[in-house]
XYZ file of C-alpha atoms in Angstrom:
121
model
C -0.011 0.050 -0.129
C 1.213 3.404 -1.038
C 1.186 5.987 1.653
C 2.456 9.602 2.010
C 2.930 11.591 5.286
C 3.815 15.057 5.228
C 5.364 17.063 8.138
C 7.356 20.272 8.993
C 4.760 22.767 8.673
C 4.384 25.653 11.431
C 3.728 29.268 12.173
C 6.541 31.459 10.981
C 6.796 35.212 10.377
C 7.194 36.728 6.947
C 10.754 36.303 5.735
C 11.196 33.027 7.688
C 11.889 29.452 6.637
C 10.448 25.922 6.975
C 11.621 22.581 5.568
C 8.761 20.342 4.663
C 9.114 16.524 4.482
C 7.124 13.656 2.822
C 7.901 10.401 4.008
C 6.690 7.808 1.332
C 6.114 4.086 1.775
C 5.058 1.319 -0.580
C 7.206 2.846 -3.438
C 10.476 4.490 -4.149
C 10.490 8.345 -4.481
C 13.381 8.430 -6.901
C 11.872 6.235 -9.427
C 8.810 8.606 -10.028
C 8.337 12.203 -10.571
C 7.108 13.749 -7.381
C 5.331 16.908 -6.505
C 4.248 19.379 -3.999
C 0.779 20.850 -3.753
C -0.833 23.514 -1.643
C -4.261 24.727 -0.802
C -5.003 27.970 0.677
C -8.408 28.625 2.694
C -11.163 29.107 -0.088
C -8.782 28.619 -2.907
C -8.429 25.648 -5.217
C -5.520 23.149 -5.052
C -2.433 24.638 -6.544
C 0.572 22.910 -8.066
C 3.867 24.215 -6.415
C 6.761 22.013 -7.693
C 7.945 18.931 -9.205
C 11.070 16.920 -9.200
C 11.409 14.297 -11.842
C 12.696 10.690 -11.415
C 16.377 10.241 -10.882
C 16.599 8.161 -14.211
C 15.029 11.624 -15.900
C 17.791 13.605 -14.292
C 15.755 14.785 -11.210
C 14.981 18.153 -12.974
C 12.978 20.550 -10.908
C 10.177 22.965 -11.708
C 8.331 25.673 -9.858
C 5.325 27.718 -9.988
C 6.424 31.358 -10.669
C 5.362 32.777 -7.415
C 7.752 30.570 -5.486
C 10.717 30.481 -7.923
C 13.969 31.398 -6.198
C 12.477 30.884 -2.634
C 11.532 27.121 -2.445
C 13.493 24.232 -3.293
C 12.454 20.805 -3.935
C 14.730 17.662 -3.305
C 14.463 14.017 -2.489
C 16.632 11.668 -0.288
C 16.385 7.962 -1.710
C 18.040 6.546 1.391
C 15.278 7.990 3.589
C 12.597 7.581 0.750
C 11.657 11.202 1.546
C 10.613 14.127 -0.563
C 11.561 17.609 0.809
C 10.430 21.308 0.215
C 12.827 23.949 1.637
C 10.689 27.249 2.012
C 12.823 30.380 2.364
C 11.745 34.050 2.323
C 8.047 33.037 3.218
C 5.351 35.565 2.536
C 1.871 35.695 3.790
C 0.423 34.449 0.572
C 2.326 31.145 0.976
C -0.194 30.337 3.918
C -1.863 27.068 2.997
C -1.984 23.249 3.568
C 0.952 21.717 1.808
C 0.625 18.100 0.247
C 2.998 15.810 -1.597
C 1.813 13.515 -4.543
C 3.246 11.143 -6.951
C 3.541 12.512 -10.496
C 4.029 15.527 -12.544
C 1.925 18.571 -12.300
C -1.515 17.517 -13.961
C -1.399 13.845 -12.399
C -0.178 14.827 -9.019
C -3.376 17.332 -8.816
C -5.652 14.304 -9.293
C -3.462 11.805 -7.465
C -4.028 10.497 -3.792
C -2.354 12.851 -1.098
C -1.300 12.489 2.445
C -3.011 14.442 5.275
C -0.972 17.628 4.469
C 0.988 19.954 6.693
C -0.037 23.311 7.630
C 2.190 26.409 6.827
C 1.070 29.760 8.354
C 2.967 32.885 7.541
C 1.920 35.785 9.911
C 3.445 38.568 11.798
């Protein structure tokens, strides 16, 4: 059975940083493209970032609003996907999820319970 469990969220001030983790079981994260998604209150689920499989070169993509601030990575030894969030803004406040697949697939794929990121002064 495939499971995903996100962690690492919290309350931070604008300009702060967090590191989100997504522990996977039932499959190896480095074999698949993996994505981070987020959903702000009252808004639709939004794609944030994707890392391609290791075989495809672990290429990364980001939504324009987070480019230069967020970094996606994976650790095959820990079978964990990460998202480093730097220079956080209030508009980054959302529930963050990880999912298997590239952008369009991940938006429809099963997700973990999510981890809440709240950016507020």
